[in-house]
XYZ file of C-alpha atoms in Angstrom:
744
model
C 69.638 -56.034 -25.598
C 70.690 -55.838 -21.980
C 73.822 -53.825 -22.854
C 71.692 -50.981 -24.703
C 68.827 -50.915 -22.214
C 68.276 -47.394 -21.097
C 67.766 -48.080 -17.203
C 71.170 -50.002 -17.180
C 72.907 -46.980 -18.840
C 71.488 -44.754 -16.301
C 72.270 -47.085 -13.220
C 75.928 -47.525 -14.475
C 76.750 -43.974 -15.271
C 74.305 -41.324 -14.031
C 73.221 -43.075 -10.747
C 76.493 -44.441 -9.826
C 76.992 -42.310 -6.739
C 74.879 -39.899 -4.688
C 76.806 -36.923 -6.109
C 76.546 -37.952 -9.728
C 72.747 -38.428 -9.090
C 72.241 -34.955 -7.915
C 74.394 -33.582 -10.774
C 72.655 -35.546 -13.482
C 69.121 -35.168 -11.944
C 67.685 -32.678 -14.397
C 68.798 -34.781 -17.391
C 67.464 -38.113 -15.976
C 63.964 -36.487 -15.280
C 63.975 -35.148 -18.825
C 64.621 -38.378 -20.665
C 62.508 -40.848 -18.469
C 59.291 -42.097 -20.153
C 56.978 -44.953 -19.966
C 59.260 -47.174 -22.309
C 62.037 -47.198 -19.612
C 59.778 -49.075 -17.240
C 58.601 -51.831 -19.496
C 59.122 -55.306 -17.803
C 62.926 -56.034 -17.658
C 65.469 -57.383 -15.228
C 66.647 -53.816 -14.475
C 63.559 -52.617 -12.677
C 64.527 -54.335 -9.415
C 67.869 -52.632 -9.553
C 66.151 -49.364 -10.339
C 63.720 -49.483 -7.285
C 66.619 -50.677 -4.963
C 68.696 -47.618 -6.171
C 65.752 -45.352 -5.341
C 65.380 -46.894 -1.836
C 68.934 -46.379 -1.046
C 68.765 -42.728 -2.333
C 65.679 -42.139 -0.017
C 67.654 -43.588 3.014
C 70.882 -41.382 2.297
C 72.181 -39.187 5.001
C 72.680 -36.399 2.488
C 69.780 -34.005 1.915
C 70.637 -33.593 -1.742
C 70.625 -37.574 -2.278
C 67.226 -37.732 -0.449
C 65.838 -34.864 -2.620
C 66.954 -36.724 -5.726
C 65.528 -39.899 -4.598
C 62.041 -38.104 -4.120
C 62.074 -36.613 -7.395
C 62.954 -39.906 -9.101
C 60.210 -41.737 -7.148
C 57.669 -39.201 -8.263
C 58.671 -39.358 -11.821
C 58.485 -43.237 -11.702
C 55.041 -43.002 -10.227
C 53.884 -40.920 -12.975
C 55.048 -43.158 -15.773
C 54.502 -46.593 -14.099
C 51.577 -47.228 -11.906
C 52.460 -50.888 -11.237
C 55.807 -49.921 -9.815
C 54.144 -47.202 -7.633
C 51.687 -49.495 -6.177
C 54.509 -51.977 -5.468
C 56.755 -49.542 -3.791
C 54.270 -47.046 -2.204
C 54.428 -48.379 1.266
C 58.137 -48.033 1.491
C 58.129 -44.876 -0.238
C 55.625 -43.165 2.166
C 57.261 -44.609 5.227
C 60.149 -42.338 4.280
C 58.427 -39.317 2.687
C 55.902 -38.476 5.535
C 58.503 -38.485 8.269
C 60.400 -36.017 6.248
C 57.624 -33.319 6.644
C 57.996 -33.468 10.551
C 61.905 -32.992 10.320
C 64.011 -29.931 9.624
C 64.743 -30.123 5.815
C 65.389 -27.567 3.057
C 62.289 -26.514 1.215
C 63.048 -28.276 -2.021
C 62.886 -31.580 -0.002
C 59.595 -30.698 1.396
C 58.229 -29.832 -2.023
C 59.421 -33.288 -3.431
C 58.008 -35.114 -0.581
C 54.563 -33.409 -0.874
C 54.446 -33.959 -4.684
C 55.334 -37.666 -4.217
C 52.721 -38.236 -1.511
C 50.006 -36.502 -3.513
C 50.854 -38.603 -6.673
C 50.590 -41.953 -4.466
C 47.187 -40.804 -2.796
C 45.543 -39.632 -6.065
C 46.866 -41.943 -8.685
C 45.507 -45.371 -7.425
C 42.005 -44.520 -6.337
C 40.480 -47.307 -8.464
C 42.345 -50.020 -6.630
C 40.397 -50.846 -3.312
C 43.006 -52.925 -1.795
C 45.581 -50.290 -2.156
C 43.129 -47.749 -0.675
C 42.493 -50.059 2.319
C 46.193 -51.054 3.100
C 48.182 -47.815 2.113
C 45.992 -44.940 1.573
C 43.578 -44.950 4.454
C 46.280 -45.366 7.255
C 48.595 -42.767 5.716
C 46.401 -39.893 4.528
C 45.611 -38.715 8.093
C 49.312 -38.518 8.801
C 49.869 -36.556 5.736
C 47.092 -34.152 6.176
C 48.214 -33.534 9.863
C 51.758 -32.644 8.492
C 50.182 -30.313 6.017
C 47.995 -28.498 8.556
C 51.333 -28.023 10.594
C 52.854 -26.256 7.583
C 49.869 -23.891 7.188
C 49.818 -23.042 10.818
C 53.559 -21.992 11.235
C 55.545 -19.307 9.352
C 56.942 -20.945 6.097
C 57.687 -20.192 2.672
C 54.877 -18.619 0.520
C 55.296 -21.089 -2.319
C 55.205 -24.052 -0.012
C 51.892 -22.723 1.450
C 50.404 -22.479 -1.920
C 51.500 -25.907 -2.717
C 50.006 -27.338 0.528
C 46.588 -25.642 -0.207
C 46.505 -27.064 -3.741
C 47.373 -30.475 -2.319
C 44.615 -30.370 0.133
C 42.198 -29.205 -2.538
C 43.030 -32.209 -4.387
C 42.833 -34.807 -1.562
C 39.651 -33.707 0.275
C 37.296 -34.658 -2.520
C 39.003 -38.021 -2.938
C 38.973 -38.677 1.045
C 36.062 -36.746 2.417
C 35.389 -39.090 5.352
C 38.986 -39.187 6.424
C 39.213 -35.304 6.364
C 35.932 -34.950 8.288
C 37.967 -34.756 11.529
C 40.108 -31.959 10.085
C 37.146 -29.805 8.823
C 37.279 -27.276 11.731
C 41.036 -27.042 11.552
C 41.000 -26.362 7.713
C 38.141 -23.774 7.939
C 39.942 -21.924 10.739
C 43.186 -21.758 8.668
C 41.182 -20.465 5.696
C 39.380 -17.757 7.575
C 42.772 -16.535 8.984
C 44.155 -16.322 5.431
C 41.165 -14.364 4.354
C 41.449 -11.898 7.206
C 45.331 -11.438 7.082
C 45.054 -10.747 3.085
C 43.745 -7.274 3.476
C 46.775 -5.418 5.137
C 49.488 -7.797 3.884
C 49.853 -7.827 0.128
C 52.102 -10.806 0.212
C 49.133 -12.897 1.915
C 46.982 -12.028 -1.165
C 48.642 -14.657 -3.114
C 47.129 -17.286 -0.850
C 43.599 -16.085 -1.255
C 43.041 -17.895 -4.534
C 44.175 -21.262 -3.537
C 42.607 -20.752 -0.050
C 39.183 -19.854 -1.609
C 39.357 -23.095 -3.722
C 40.047 -25.148 -0.747
C 37.283 -23.536 1.197
C 34.950 -24.278 -1.665
C 35.279 -28.072 -1.434
C 35.302 -28.461 2.309
C 31.441 -29.306 2.208
C 32.567 -32.793 0.870
C 33.527 -33.646 4.372
C 29.698 -33.712 5.234
C 29.141 -36.716 3.114
C 26.440 -37.321 0.611
C 23.687 -36.050 2.785
C 25.115 -33.198 4.696
C 27.361 -31.758 1.978
C 24.554 -29.820 0.416
C 23.663 -28.207 3.793
C 27.369 -27.331 4.430
C 27.572 -25.881 0.759
C 24.689 -23.670 1.342
C 25.875 -22.591 4.915
C 29.146 -21.567 3.317
C 27.419 -19.778 0.522
C 25.206 -17.672 3.003
C 28.151 -16.827 5.280
C 29.997 -15.589 2.325
C 27.149 -13.409 1.076
C 26.739 -11.925 4.571
C 30.432 -11.162 4.519
C 30.115 -9.614 1.079
C 27.281 -7.384 2.055
C 29.262 -6.125 5.389
C 32.231 -5.379 3.328
C 30.091 -3.558 0.642
C 28.479 -1.441 3.276
C 31.834 -0.595 4.675
C 32.997 1.092 1.524
C 29.716 3.104 1.207
C 29.798 4.963 4.641
C 29.776 8.383 3.129
C 26.910 7.654 0.627
C 23.302 7.804 1.638
C 21.058 4.989 1.030
C 17.642 5.152 -0.673
C 16.046 6.615 2.126
C 18.786 9.383 2.470
C 20.372 7.986 5.709
C 24.120 6.966 6.062
C 24.724 3.410 6.880
C 25.952 2.530 10.300
C 28.867 -0.166 10.259
C 31.403 -1.227 12.611
C 34.748 -0.351 11.059
C 37.373 -2.999 10.463
C 40.060 -0.514 11.611
C 40.386 2.609 13.917
C 41.421 4.679 11.056
C 38.613 5.205 8.732
C 40.975 5.319 5.543
C 42.408 2.101 6.453
C 39.054 0.482 7.130
C 37.925 1.415 3.539
C 40.926 -0.531 2.199
C 40.256 -3.400 4.355
C 36.632 -3.578 3.465
C 37.337 -3.461 -0.228
C 39.725 -6.331 0.116
C 37.072 -8.290 2.166
C 34.658 -7.581 -0.623
C 36.824 -8.861 -3.246
C 37.698 -11.906 -1.389
C 34.084 -12.646 -0.500
C 33.168 -12.507 -4.149
C 35.997 -14.622 -5.133
C 34.783 -17.219 -2.489
C 31.110 -17.071 -3.718
C 32.418 -17.705 -7.391
C 34.412 -20.698 -6.402
C 31.539 -22.132 -4.438
C 29.220 -21.752 -7.463
C 31.869 -23.606 -9.550
C 32.564 -26.302 -7.126
C 31.076 -29.765 -8.042
C 28.244 -30.949 -5.929
C 27.237 -34.515 -5.277
C 23.399 -33.852 -4.895
C 21.275 -31.008 -6.369
C 21.145 -27.735 -4.365
C 19.255 -24.575 -4.327
C 21.038 -21.623 -5.665
C 19.722 -18.267 -4.243
C 19.832 -16.544 -7.644
C 17.526 -13.555 -6.504
C 19.857 -12.767 -3.524
C 23.032 -12.950 -5.486
C 21.379 -10.823 -8.248
C 20.523 -8.232 -5.810
C 24.010 -8.117 -4.447
C 25.462 -7.840 -7.827
C 22.856 -5.036 -8.830
C 23.610 -2.995 -5.656
C 27.351 -3.208 -6.552
C 26.952 -2.236 -10.134
C 24.603 0.677 -9.474
C 27.061 2.740 -7.395
C 28.076 5.969 -9.239
C 30.572 8.659 -8.833
C 29.331 11.834 -7.362
C 30.532 15.240 -8.031
C 30.735 16.593 -4.558
C 30.428 15.191 -1.007
C 28.168 16.269 1.610
C 29.579 18.984 4.006
C 28.944 16.783 7.092
C 31.311 13.933 6.130
C 34.913 13.419 5.994
C 36.290 14.658 2.558
C 39.279 12.064 2.928
C 37.041 9.046 3.463
C 34.697 10.113 0.784
C 37.653 10.490 -1.753
C 38.841 6.976 -0.713
C 35.507 5.373 -1.093
C 34.981 7.183 -4.540
C 38.511 5.868 -5.662
C 37.247 2.253 -5.227
C 34.191 2.528 -7.102
C 35.827 1.085 -10.372
C 37.037 -1.954 -8.266
C 33.342 -2.415 -7.074
C 32.172 -2.537 -10.691
C 34.932 -5.140 -11.407
C 33.948 -7.574 -8.606
C 30.341 -7.097 -9.670
C 30.968 -8.020 -13.160
C 33.044 -11.142 -11.980
C 29.933 -12.261 -9.927
C 27.544 -11.662 -12.842
C 29.714 -13.627 -15.319
C 30.119 -16.458 -12.840
C 26.145 -16.525 -12.494
C 25.884 -16.623 -16.290
C 28.040 -19.610 -16.474
C 26.695 -21.504 -13.432
C 22.925 -20.949 -13.653
C 22.756 -20.172 -17.509
C 19.189 -19.474 -18.657
C 17.922 -19.227 -15.206
C 19.292 -15.821 -15.035
C 17.001 -14.484 -17.860
C 14.621 -12.952 -15.513
C 17.207 -10.694 -14.111
C 19.350 -9.998 -17.459
C 17.380 -6.983 -18.773
C 17.719 -5.147 -15.397
C 21.421 -5.966 -15.322
C 22.033 -4.936 -18.939
C 20.094 -1.675 -18.338
C 22.631 -0.861 -15.449
C 25.613 -1.875 -17.451
C 24.449 0.128 -20.538
C 24.122 3.270 -18.273
C 27.755 2.876 -17.187
C 28.910 2.258 -20.953
C 27.211 5.380 -22.122
C 29.413 7.366 -19.870
C 32.948 8.353 -20.488
C 34.921 5.592 -18.976
C 38.542 4.536 -19.281
C 39.502 1.286 -21.134
C 40.119 -0.579 -17.919
C 36.844 0.369 -16.608
C 35.001 -0.493 -19.833
C 36.430 -3.941 -20.578
C 34.823 -5.785 -17.615
C 31.566 -4.274 -18.391
C 31.718 -5.289 -22.075
C 32.652 -8.780 -21.047
C 29.620 -8.936 -18.744
C 27.315 -7.877 -21.504
C 28.739 -10.673 -23.707
C 28.161 -13.238 -21.046
C 24.616 -12.090 -20.405
C 23.631 -12.037 -24.099
C 25.281 -15.524 -24.674
C 23.995 -17.342 -21.706
C 20.627 -15.668 -21.392
C 17.674 -15.221 -23.628
C 17.656 -11.898 -25.879
C 16.355 -8.829 -23.996
C 12.744 -8.286 -24.560
C 12.926 -4.480 -24.679
C 13.638 -2.808 -28.098
C 14.806 0.319 -26.224
C 17.462 -1.631 -24.278
C 18.614 -3.557 -27.408
C 18.922 -0.247 -29.304
C 20.965 1.295 -26.418
C 23.381 -1.672 -26.392
C 23.639 -1.692 -30.318
C 24.701 1.945 -30.218
C 27.234 1.155 -27.527
C 28.657 -1.593 -29.685
C 28.689 0.583 -32.760
C 30.541 3.371 -30.803
C 33.273 0.814 -30.159
C 33.706 -0.388 -33.669
C 33.698 3.077 -35.207
C 37.349 3.526 -34.179
C 38.270 1.687 -37.412
C 36.414 3.870 -39.790
C 38.323 7.066 -40.766
C 37.324 10.311 -39.183
C 35.546 13.195 -41.095
C 38.857 15.361 -40.665
C 40.783 12.673 -42.413
C 38.430 12.305 -45.221
C 38.362 16.108 -45.692
C 42.078 16.356 -45.821
C 42.438 13.531 -48.220
C 39.640 14.939 -50.496
C 41.207 18.424 -50.405
C 44.728 17.070 -51.295
C 43.211 15.219 -54.182
C 41.284 18.189 -55.488
C 44.446 20.357 -55.174
C 46.402 17.764 -57.104
C 44.110 17.793 -60.079
C 42.910 21.513 -60.307
C 45.410 24.318 -60.905
C 45.404 27.517 -59.069
C 44.643 30.941 -60.667
C 48.279 32.104 -60.048
C 49.771 28.882 -61.406
C 51.716 28.136 -58.362
C 52.967 24.604 -57.995
C 51.266 22.325 -55.635
C 53.037 19.942 -53.257
C 53.112 16.639 -54.861
C 52.116 13.486 -53.212
C 53.478 10.144 -54.347
C 51.819 6.848 -54.315
C 52.628 4.961 -51.054
C 53.755 7.972 -49.206
C 51.385 7.423 -46.402
C 53.569 4.436 -45.387
C 56.223 6.618 -44.406
C 54.308 8.911 -42.146
C 55.017 8.864 -38.458
C 52.087 10.725 -37.258
C 49.690 7.949 -37.568
C 48.587 6.039 -34.358
C 47.685 2.284 -34.056
C 44.081 1.674 -33.351
C 44.685 -0.996 -30.702
C 48.073 -0.322 -29.215
C 47.540 -2.655 -26.243
C 46.125 -6.073 -25.619
C 43.042 -4.529 -23.702
C 42.149 -2.204 -26.579
C 42.084 -5.413 -28.876
C 40.160 -7.552 -26.566
C 37.485 -4.622 -26.283
C 37.380 -4.300 -29.976
C 36.803 -8.153 -30.353
C 34.147 -8.319 -27.611
C 32.396 -5.483 -29.118
C 32.119 -7.184 -32.474
C 30.663 -10.395 -30.710
C 28.140 -8.246 -28.805
C 26.981 -6.481 -32.121
C 26.623 -9.767 -33.892
C 24.552 -11.286 -31.030
C 22.467 -8.184 -30.832
C 21.684 -8.201 -34.572
C 21.123 -11.850 -34.544
C 18.537 -12.238 -31.916
C 17.380 -9.244 -30.410
C 14.641 -6.680 -31.270
C 16.632 -3.764 -32.677
C 14.899 -0.870 -34.408
C 14.933 -0.941 -38.285
C 16.744 2.374 -38.643
C 19.557 1.207 -36.233
C 19.795 -2.340 -37.743
C 20.192 -0.804 -41.148
C 22.974 1.669 -39.772
C 24.723 -1.259 -38.084
C 24.608 -3.274 -41.281
C 26.092 -0.384 -43.090
C 28.975 -0.113 -40.425
C 29.624 -3.629 -40.768
C 29.803 -3.600 -44.508
C 32.109 -0.562 -44.369
C 34.623 -2.294 -41.973
C 34.445 -5.366 -43.841
C 35.313 -3.647 -47.161
C 37.854 -1.369 -45.522
C 39.954 -4.108 -43.517
C 41.488 -5.705 -46.401
C 42.961 -2.289 -47.517
C 44.275 -1.683 -44.044
C 47.761 -2.985 -42.928
C 47.696 -5.361 -39.917
C 50.239 -3.303 -37.971
C 47.919 -0.371 -38.243
C 45.234 -2.112 -36.328
C 47.339 -3.640 -33.581
C 50.917 -4.604 -32.940
C 49.872 -8.241 -32.786
C 48.965 -9.577 -36.483
C 46.590 -12.254 -34.993
C 44.249 -9.520 -33.771
C 43.954 -8.250 -37.527
C 42.890 -11.768 -38.739
C 40.528 -12.481 -35.813
C 38.794 -9.131 -36.259
C 38.520 -9.827 -39.988
C 37.035 -13.234 -39.349
C 34.562 -11.897 -36.956
C 33.422 -8.980 -39.287
C 33.242 -11.407 -42.262
C 30.955 -13.737 -40.279
C 28.586 -10.971 -39.287
C 28.430 -9.582 -42.658
C 27.699 -12.845 -44.322
C 25.089 -13.443 -41.642
C 23.367 -10.240 -42.417
C 23.828 -10.846 -46.262
C 21.966 -14.163 -45.982
C 18.967 -12.602 -44.377
C 16.362 -14.798 -42.627
C 13.995 -17.554 -43.598
C 11.522 -15.201 -45.095
C 13.729 -12.300 -46.523
C 17.043 -12.108 -48.377
C 19.362 -9.308 -47.924
C 20.069 -6.783 -50.600
C 23.851 -6.937 -49.793
C 24.336 -10.503 -50.643
C 25.914 -10.074 -53.925
C 28.404 -7.428 -52.330
C 29.188 -9.643 -49.401
C 29.996 -12.593 -51.499
C 32.191 -10.581 -53.802
C 34.163 -9.157 -51.043
C 34.226 -12.406 -49.070
C 35.681 -14.325 -52.236
C 38.441 -11.767 -52.776
C 39.726 -12.407 -49.339
C 40.382 -16.055 -49.786
C 38.174 -19.109 -50.371
C 39.943 -21.207 -47.750
C 39.116 -18.661 -45.159
C 35.401 -18.412 -45.815
C 34.717 -21.930 -47.044
C 32.340 -22.744 -44.101
C 30.410 -19.549 -44.558
C 30.096 -19.724 -48.285
C 28.761 -23.353 -47.872
C 25.901 -21.973 -45.572
C 25.219 -19.354 -48.131
C 25.078 -22.003 -50.929
C 22.678 -24.122 -49.124
C 20.445 -21.071 -48.909
C 20.650 -20.147 -52.409
C 20.760 -23.654 -53.886
C 18.938 -25.885 -51.505
C 19.211 -29.738 -51.992
C 15.519 -30.312 -51.040
C 12.347 -29.142 -53.142
C 11.181 -25.676 -52.121
C 8.256 -25.200 -49.887
C 4.889 -24.197 -51.512
C 4.997 -20.717 -50.643
C 5.734 -17.310 -52.458
C 9.220 -16.168 -53.212
C 11.019 -14.388 -50.367
C 11.027 -10.626 -50.379
C 14.321 -8.558 -50.410
C 15.213 -7.291 -47.096
C 17.317 -4.193 -48.009
C 19.248 -1.807 -45.967
C 20.221 1.667 -47.074
C 23.102 1.688 -49.622
C 22.191 4.943 -51.090
C 21.887 8.499 -49.525
C 18.774 9.143 -51.456
C 17.161 6.067 -49.614
C 18.213 6.967 -46.181
C 15.106 7.623 -43.930
C 14.883 10.474 -41.322
C 15.188 7.964 -38.491
C 18.295 6.415 -39.908
C 19.825 9.961 -40.483
C 19.171 10.912 -36.863
C 20.837 7.549 -35.819
C 23.896 8.250 -38.051
C 24.201 11.762 -36.594
C 23.724 10.517 -32.974
C 26.672 8.005 -33.584
C 28.902 10.702 -35.187
C 28.979 9.138 -38.801
C 29.373 11.547 -41.745
C 28.711 10.992 -45.316
C 31.316 11.137 -48.119
C 29.475 13.787 -49.850
C 29.591 15.918 -46.850
C 33.506 15.659 -46.697
C 33.802 16.410 -50.464
C 31.467 19.418 -50.338
C 33.353 20.670 -47.286
C 36.811 20.181 -48.702
C 36.026 21.642 -52.232
C 33.361 24.514 -51.508
C 36.246 27.186 -51.829
C 37.695 25.660 -54.950
C 36.599 27.035 -58.394
C 35.295 23.975 -60.407
C 35.669 24.787 -64.249
C 34.959 21.398 -65.576
C 32.137 19.556 -64.025
C 32.647 16.323 -65.948
C 36.185 16.110 -64.304
C 34.683 16.563 -60.761
C 32.102 13.963 -61.546
C 34.619 11.478 -62.586
C 36.688 12.161 -59.592
C 33.905 11.726 -57.188
C 32.614 8.629 -58.743
C 35.124 6.423 -60.604
C 33.670 3.322 -62.286
C 34.658 -0.156 -61.025
C 37.124 -1.958 -63.053
C 35.832 -5.104 -64.726
C 37.427 -8.527 -63.977
C 36.913 -12.213 -64.681
C 34.446 -12.764 -61.857
C 31.127 -14.300 -61.906
C 29.349 -12.558 -59.234
C 28.061 -9.097 -60.118
C 26.969 -6.264 -57.764
C 23.571 -4.931 -57.035
C 23.610 -1.695 -59.267
C 26.291 0.238 -57.104
C 28.874 -0.349 -54.662
C 30.138 1.234 -51.452
C 33.098 3.534 -51.427
C 34.859 4.095 -48.409
C 37.695 6.551 -47.487
C 40.913 5.964 -45.472
C 42.157 7.377 -42.186
C 44.876 9.771 -42.993
C 46.208 10.284 -39.454
C 47.168 6.685 -39.169
C 48.903 6.639 -42.636
C 46.455 4.133 -44.259
C 45.619 4.829 -47.985
C 42.174 5.675 -48.967
C 39.942 2.757 -48.896
C 38.043 1.959 -52.057
C 35.807 -1.106 -52.717
C 36.647 -0.855 -56.396
C 40.079 -2.210 -55.797
C 38.908 -5.253 -53.859
C 35.544 -6.108 -55.187
C 35.876 -8.036 -58.514
C 32.985 -7.747 -60.829
C 32.081 -8.393 -64.531
C 29.267 -5.689 -64.998
C 26.902 -3.660 -63.033
C 23.169 -4.406 -63.374
C 19.845 -2.853 -62.429
C 16.625 -4.568 -61.562
C 15.350 -4.446 -65.272
C 18.664 -5.912 -66.691
C 19.345 -2.433 -68.254
C 22.960 -1.390 -68.420
C 24.056 2.064 -67.305
C 27.475 3.684 -68.375
C 29.146 4.385 -65.062
C 31.214 6.971 -66.703
C 28.048 9.298 -66.992
C 26.779 9.137 -63.338
C 26.031 12.667 -62.023
C 26.969 14.118 -58.590
C 25.153 12.842 -55.722
C 22.494 14.869 -53.843
C 23.479 17.651 -51.577
C 24.018 16.686 -47.878
C 21.482 17.084 -45.325
C 21.237 20.384 -43.528
C 20.525 18.896 -40.161
C 22.940 20.176 -37.522
C 25.186 17.376 -35.867
C 27.990 17.097 -33.605
C 31.633 16.549 -34.833
C 31.549 13.200 -36.564
C 34.124 10.601 -35.381
C 33.652 8.230 -38.530
C 32.788 8.618 -42.115
C 30.515 6.376 -44.072
C 30.583 6.922 -47.782
C 27.539 6.862 -50.020
C 27.987 5.526 -53.455
C 27.004 7.505 -56.588
C 23.542 6.562 -57.934
C 22.158 7.215 -61.264
C 19.296 9.478 -61.207
C 15.936 8.870 -62.699
C 16.526 11.174 -65.622
C 19.707 9.277 -66.699
C 18.058 5.923 -66.351
C 15.102 7.262 -68.618
C 17.253 8.677 -71.154
C 19.316 5.387 -71.408
C 16.126 3.412 -71.726
C 14.724 5.621 -74.419
C 18.093 5.358 -76.353
C 17.920 1.416 -76.162
C 14.190 1.535 -77.375
C 15.413 3.598 -80.322
C 18.098 1.361 -81.232
C 15.501 -1.650 -81.214
C 13.134 0.287 -83.473
C 15.567 1.332 -86.097
C 17.129 -2.083 -86.259
C 15.772 -4.123 -89.361
C 14.171 -7.448 -88.370
C 15.557 -10.515 -90.481
C 12.967 -12.248 -92.812
C 11.724 -15.633 -92.048
C 11.097 -18.108 -94.838
C 7.911 -20.006 -93.676
C 8.086 -22.590 -96.632
C 11.658 -23.834 -95.539
C 11.844 -27.186 -93.800
C 14.649 -27.553 -91.324
C 14.296 -31.375 -91.191
C 15.141 -31.623 -94.981
C 18.518 -30.013 -94.462
């Protein structure tokens, strides 16, 4: 066994000399594990070899010894406790000497591991940690005060952030020095872009310095730090709004941070960003005792920052250059305000509800404007955080505004009106001959795959994130907020249209990352099933359609959602003594669309399939109306599926500019037969043309929702009369009353 022990092999071959140790150090660190440090006679030789490396005169050997000691401390706590005193007596003095930066890094990592890995051993704390932690902290403060490597400063700040909560009483004497260093880093971060990399670790260190006040004084120190950060944020915010009058029409008077006004704007913006970062870290830092959070003051600060707007022209009495600089930083002000609001949502949760409606109305105003994607994404994330952590908004107007904003973000997936018209015109030209008999250009199946003019819906990661967050926002609004019935119906139709159209779309058409397509499909499917399930007192009319489309995408992917629907349809408990639930239906037909819903559709820029068909074919001579009717409304193919659709289906059209084929629910929704409410069958081949489109003027639509063909009342009455006639003419079989079935 001794001849094959891994430590013996390492000692004999890889650690035989100092040069060999430095050369094989990466391999040794990679293969070391907890099994190497099980009780064996080679552990004594291993620790002796590490001690000799630490006392070596070569800096490379000392560096290798520090790295091996750190790795040993990670895998064996008993060896670390046994050898910690001897290792610290070498590692801490190295920090006061002139050594290469890799040696400093290895020494700091070893000391941090020793001081933080044995806090549950009181005797070790008394004999080893308590005497050596002040020496180690003093050495780290020297590193921060003098000019040194940037990465080494980051490591020192992270190490102090780890040690101060573990030894608060020992670091009480260093509180003033650490606060001064952190403040100097904040002040130097504005003009120096290199120092900005130290802001985040310095902010985290500043957020835990209140531990040095003990259990009683920690809460007071925390509140004092938070108040100072809020004052700094207000001062910096006023510094970037010197050319904009306040509510009383007066320009703010503030002391500039630099003699040049343009440079002062940059410094104030960096100071504002740093102050908000510190406030967020203070809110997220652990507290030993309950503290009072000034939610109202923080919300007021966030409201003032989110309310800033871009003005078209400046006042003649101000400097236009300074005004242009302050106007350019407005999107950054929105971004830091969104960071503060999201942090408040995570920290105070439901206690932010009294202010959520006001914040949502401010953000909704910005989202209704024409903003770039980089400006919209933080606002959308903030809306999602407010809807997730706070109670739903009580205002129906605000909920409707947010729903329209969410719908406008999802409409990019639907085909545009121009694409529908072009596809319809091409199909009509292919089926109807011209009077002169000229040949039309032939289109082949799958030809859209080779088109290069189509664009990807979400070419960047930010586009994909905005689309996914918009889907979550829409689902939250439809689930728990008071949205108007017309807008809720329109949102349900859009979700159904996207849900039926996504399986017909190639993942690469949506985003270069295929995971975005599957994530979006899961979110839309969950929203569609949730809408189809209805509520406790009403069942949605689209439940059959949702289940048919969901089952066609794969049972394994929708197993959890279908289980919930199965519990709703087939409960395992006796039903309650109450009347049957009503059917909560949304508009599936053009004839059922109300005036309010038509106005919402036109406001969102959604068009109907009948509008596209009538526009594309208005100049074409239609000789055979039956062919046109069969072209517009094609029957759904019957398959061996047990779930039937409610009297019609939704037909979607593709997006021609992206090279996607026309969407059709008939190719993805299996069904056995079409049914009506009174169990009467209607031949889908005789469905007439749908009604003419509405004459209400609307803006140029950005998407197209298709209305399915619906059988008119005349056709329904004719079919019903034909069935009754067949029932009358048929002879009834005679029944022999004298026969006895039991005698057979």
